[in-house]
Amino acid sequence: MAARRAVVTGAAGFVGSHLCTRLLDDGFHVVALDNFLTGAADNVAHLLERDGFRLIRADVTDYIHVTGNVDVVLHFASPASPIDYLELPIETMKVGSIGTMHALGLAKEKQARFLLASTSETYGDPLIHPQPETYWGNVNPVGPRGVYDEAKRFAEALTMAYRRTGKVNTSIVRIFNTFGPRMRPNDGRAIPTFIRQALTGNPITVAGDGTQTRSICYVDDLVDGVVRLSASELAGPINIGNPHELTMLALAEWIRDLADSQSPITFVPRPVDDPSVRQPDITLARRELGWEPQVPLETGLKQTIDWFREHPEMIEQIPVPAEALINRR
Ligand code: NAD
């Protein structure tokens, strides 16, 4: 029997690279599309020798063309860290809108299952806590973060439009803060920032007074939820995240301890429209997908810290040029 074939957009990013690994482990052939805007070919370099893996440089806002059959399209392309989407506001809106349309178009053409990587940011600064999928959110469309939040909200609406017109078998996952190896140390997200600062002995910079909360999920757990959703017939949206909620100050102190660091903790201004609380209600994922996080946070944090220790070049930020890796095939 021919192998099932998956197309992953944003495959060379943090989450995309882990997703590709899991899909290959599950027996899929994977067509990995990325324009390396915020990702890097190094992230999937370890997959290039594996059977059934193809890496293609493609900007999904231009067009998406894939030959042959496709069973599932997983649309993960998008800048995702606040630093990235604040620097790349137009690219972020284009990939959420035009890129999503092209990814849906591919799924329609191939009669493939489609999965949109949406985000807990669709809930904005939530007025309901924890957040169930039925909550419509509290997003400022004209604030600086609106480019990401509204692009994802548009992407969700577009996905539902393709579903309702019967054109595509779609699903939407709302991903809560996820962490793990291959995050960029300078991408501005709290966990890689704290780890980088702890490992280099620099002050750990906590935004505001550090009482704002997040719920963080190890990447292997997220990928498992994504795979379960794509294998189901559910439409979603469905929250995938770890409900373990903690303050940013507690997270900074925990990382400092785990990294065996003496870094002092300092406080910096909070970004505009930074959510005060964030916690997924995962009742639906538990019931419909039999999913809940399995990796203890301490284990995940230790693995991530170890990975940063083993990759000091990441802290220096010297990626291998994409061409060097793509041309090996
Ligand atoms: P990332 O920046 O590491 O990965 C995104 C990838 O998309 C990068 O490799 C980038 O080069 C690629 N990309 C961007 N624009 C593109 C385009 N026009 N054409 C082709 N490729 C393009 O971010 P991530 O953390 O891995 O996030 C992946 C997805 O998951 C995003 O859609 C993000 O919104 C979603 N998500 C992530 C989190 C999280 O905590 N990591 C939380 C919620 C949602």
XYZ file of N, CA, C and O and ligand atoms in Angstrom, residues 9-16 33-40 43 58-61 75-81 84 91 95 117-120 148 152 175-179 183-184 189, ligand 1:
224
model
N 2.998 22.992 6.067
C 3.521 24.343 5.822
C 4.142 24.851 7.123
O 3.679 24.508 8.205
N 5.195 25.652 6.990
C 5.904 26.103 8.199
C 6.688 24.969 8.829
O 6.948 24.963 10.032
N 7.099 24.011 7.972
C 7.716 22.777 8.462
C 9.081 22.987 9.097
O 9.514 22.183 9.918
N 9.773 24.066 8.717
C 11.114 24.294 9.263
C 11.078 25.166 10.515
O 12.113 25.625 10.986
N 9.892 25.365 11.039
C 9.774 26.127 12.292
C 9.903 25.212 13.489
O 10.115 23.999 13.363
N 9.740 25.792 14.643
C 9.862 25.038 15.894
C 8.835 23.889 15.939
O 9.217 22.712 15.971
N 7.561 24.196 15.897
C 6.547 23.139 15.997
C 6.553 22.260 14.750
O 6.510 21.024 14.838
N 6.646 22.903 13.570
C 6.594 22.155 12.312
C 7.649 21.068 12.252
O 7.388 19.951 11.785
N 7.032 22.416 3.453
C 7.119 23.705 2.767
C 7.489 24.794 3.773
O 6.904 24.860 4.857
N 8.420 25.653 3.387
C 8.788 26.748 4.275
C 9.545 27.805 3.473
O 10.278 27.462 2.539
N 9.374 29.059 3.824
C 10.177 30.114 3.183
C 11.289 30.607 4.112
O 11.961 31.580 3.804
N 11.452 29.948 5.259
C 12.528 30.238 6.224
C 12.482 31.672 6.750
O 13.515 32.245 7.084
N 11.280 32.209 6.817
C 11.127 33.578 7.313
C 11.502 33.650 8.796
O 12.278 34.509 9.215
N 10.928 32.759 9.585
C 11.260 32.709 11.017
C 11.777 31.331 11.424
O 12.125 31.123 12.580
N 11.776 30.399 10.483
C 12.314 29.069 10.748
C 13.661 28.915 10.078
O 14.183 29.862 9.493
N 14.231 27.725 10.155
C 15.548 27.496 9.563
C 15.640 26.052 9.085
O 15.123 25.145 9.750
N 16.563 23.144 11.292
C 15.583 22.487 12.173
C 15.119 21.134 11.640
O 14.649 20.305 12.415
N 9.298 27.407 -0.207
C 8.089 27.949 -0.833
C 7.458 28.965 0.097
O 7.373 28.740 1.304
N 7.059 30.087 -0.492
C 6.285 31.071 0.260
C 4.815 30.761 -0.025
O 4.355 30.929 -1.160
N 4.090 30.320 0.971
C 2.717 29.850 0.726
C 1.760 31.007 0.424
O 0.611 30.770 0.062
N 2.250 32.241 0.551
C 1.393 33.352 0.138
C 1.478 33.580 -1.375
O 0.636 34.270 -1.940
N -1.425 23.175 8.191
C -1.003 24.547 7.886
C -0.451 25.228 9.134
O -1.200 25.751 9.952
N 0.874 25.212 9.245
C 1.557 25.774 10.419
C 2.366 27.020 10.089
O 2.980 27.603 10.974
N 2.406 27.418 8.816
C 3.225 28.584 8.451
C 2.637 29.842 9.065
O 1.460 30.137 8.861
N 3.435 30.552 9.812
C 3.091 31.878 10.351
C 4.155 32.280 11.353
O 4.537 31.465 12.195
N 4.609 33.530 11.290
C 5.390 34.009 12.428
C 4.547 33.798 13.681
O 3.318 33.961 13.637
N 5.177 33.433 14.786
C 4.383 33.051 15.956
C 4.827 33.736 17.239
O 4.054 33.793 18.193
N 6.052 34.244 17.280
C 6.469 34.901 18.522
C 6.164 36.391 18.397
O 6.199 36.953 17.288
N 8.570 38.373 16.379
C 8.484 38.111 14.937
C 7.278 38.817 14.316
O 7.397 39.500 13.302
N 3.557 40.357 6.599
C 3.795 38.941 6.294
C 2.878 38.060 7.146
O 2.369 37.034 6.689
N 0.142 35.573 5.520
C 0.204 34.102 5.632
C -1.055 33.564 6.320
O -1.540 32.479 5.998
N -3.373 25.387 12.180
C -2.761 25.696 13.472
C -3.207 27.095 13.873
O -2.679 28.091 13.398
N -4.232 27.143 14.717
C -4.641 28.434 15.261
C -4.021 28.592 16.648
O -3.090 27.849 17.002
N -4.517 29.520 17.411
C -3.796 29.898 18.627
C -4.732 30.337 19.738
O -5.830 30.845 19.470
N -4.254 30.207 20.948
C -4.986 30.742 22.101
C -5.083 32.261 22.024
O -5.893 32.859 22.727
N -1.482 39.428 14.435
C -1.407 37.966 14.615
C -2.783 37.425 14.994
O -3.296 36.494 14.370
N -5.223 35.042 12.580
C -5.634 33.681 12.962
C -7.152 33.590 13.048
O -7.736 32.558 12.712
N -3.771 26.308 19.681
C -2.572 25.906 20.410
C -2.273 26.927 21.504
O -2.247 28.132 21.237
N -2.057 26.429 22.712
C -1.617 27.294 23.817
C -0.092 27.226 23.894
O 0.531 26.347 23.306
N 0.494 28.146 24.660
C 1.955 28.283 24.698
C 2.659 26.928 24.766
O 2.442 26.163 25.706
N 3.489 26.708 23.785
C 4.197 25.433 23.658
C 5.697 25.713 23.685
O 6.141 26.741 23.192
N 6.449 24.776 24.269
C 7.900 24.996 24.352
C 8.621 23.678 24.100
O 8.019 22.601 24.176
N 13.383 25.927 19.826
C 12.913 27.315 19.870
C 14.134 28.206 19.683
O 15.252 27.830 20.057
N 13.932 29.380 19.117
C 15.071 30.300 18.952
C 15.284 31.086 20.245
O 14.341 31.641 20.790
N 10.046 34.852 23.100
C 9.086 34.149 23.941
C 9.738 33.873 25.297
O 10.963 33.737 25.410
P 7.991 29.314 14.009
O 8.208 30.752 13.682
O 9.125 28.555 14.615
O 7.500 28.512 12.730
C 6.720 29.096 11.723
C 7.279 28.652 10.389
O 6.468 29.191 9.331
C 8.704 29.160 10.144
O 9.528 28.090 9.755
C 8.544 30.186 9.024
O 9.692 30.300 8.223
C 7.343 29.624 8.287
N 6.626 30.624 7.477
C 6.200 31.845 7.845
N 5.603 32.467 6.807
C 5.655 31.602 5.764
C 5.224 31.662 4.416
N 4.610 32.750 3.920
N 5.453 30.596 3.598
C 6.069 29.490 4.088
N 6.509 29.364 5.359
C 6.304 30.422 6.185
O 6.714 29.251 14.974
P 6.099 28.013 15.772
O 6.147 28.329 17.200
O 6.688 26.754 15.291
O 4.576 28.113 15.314
C 4.063 27.273 14.275
C 2.568 27.482 14.137
O 1.912 27.152 15.373
C 2.172 28.919 13.804
O 1.106 28.910 12.901
C 1.723 29.472 15.133
O 0.786 30.497 14.982
C 1.137 28.242 15.797
N 1.175 28.379 17.257
C 2.339 28.163 17.956
C 2.345 28.329 19.333
C 3.586 28.088 20.160
O 3.528 28.208 21.399
N 4.712 27.734 19.570
C 1.192 28.733 19.995
C 0.050 28.968 19.255
C 0.048 28.771 17.889
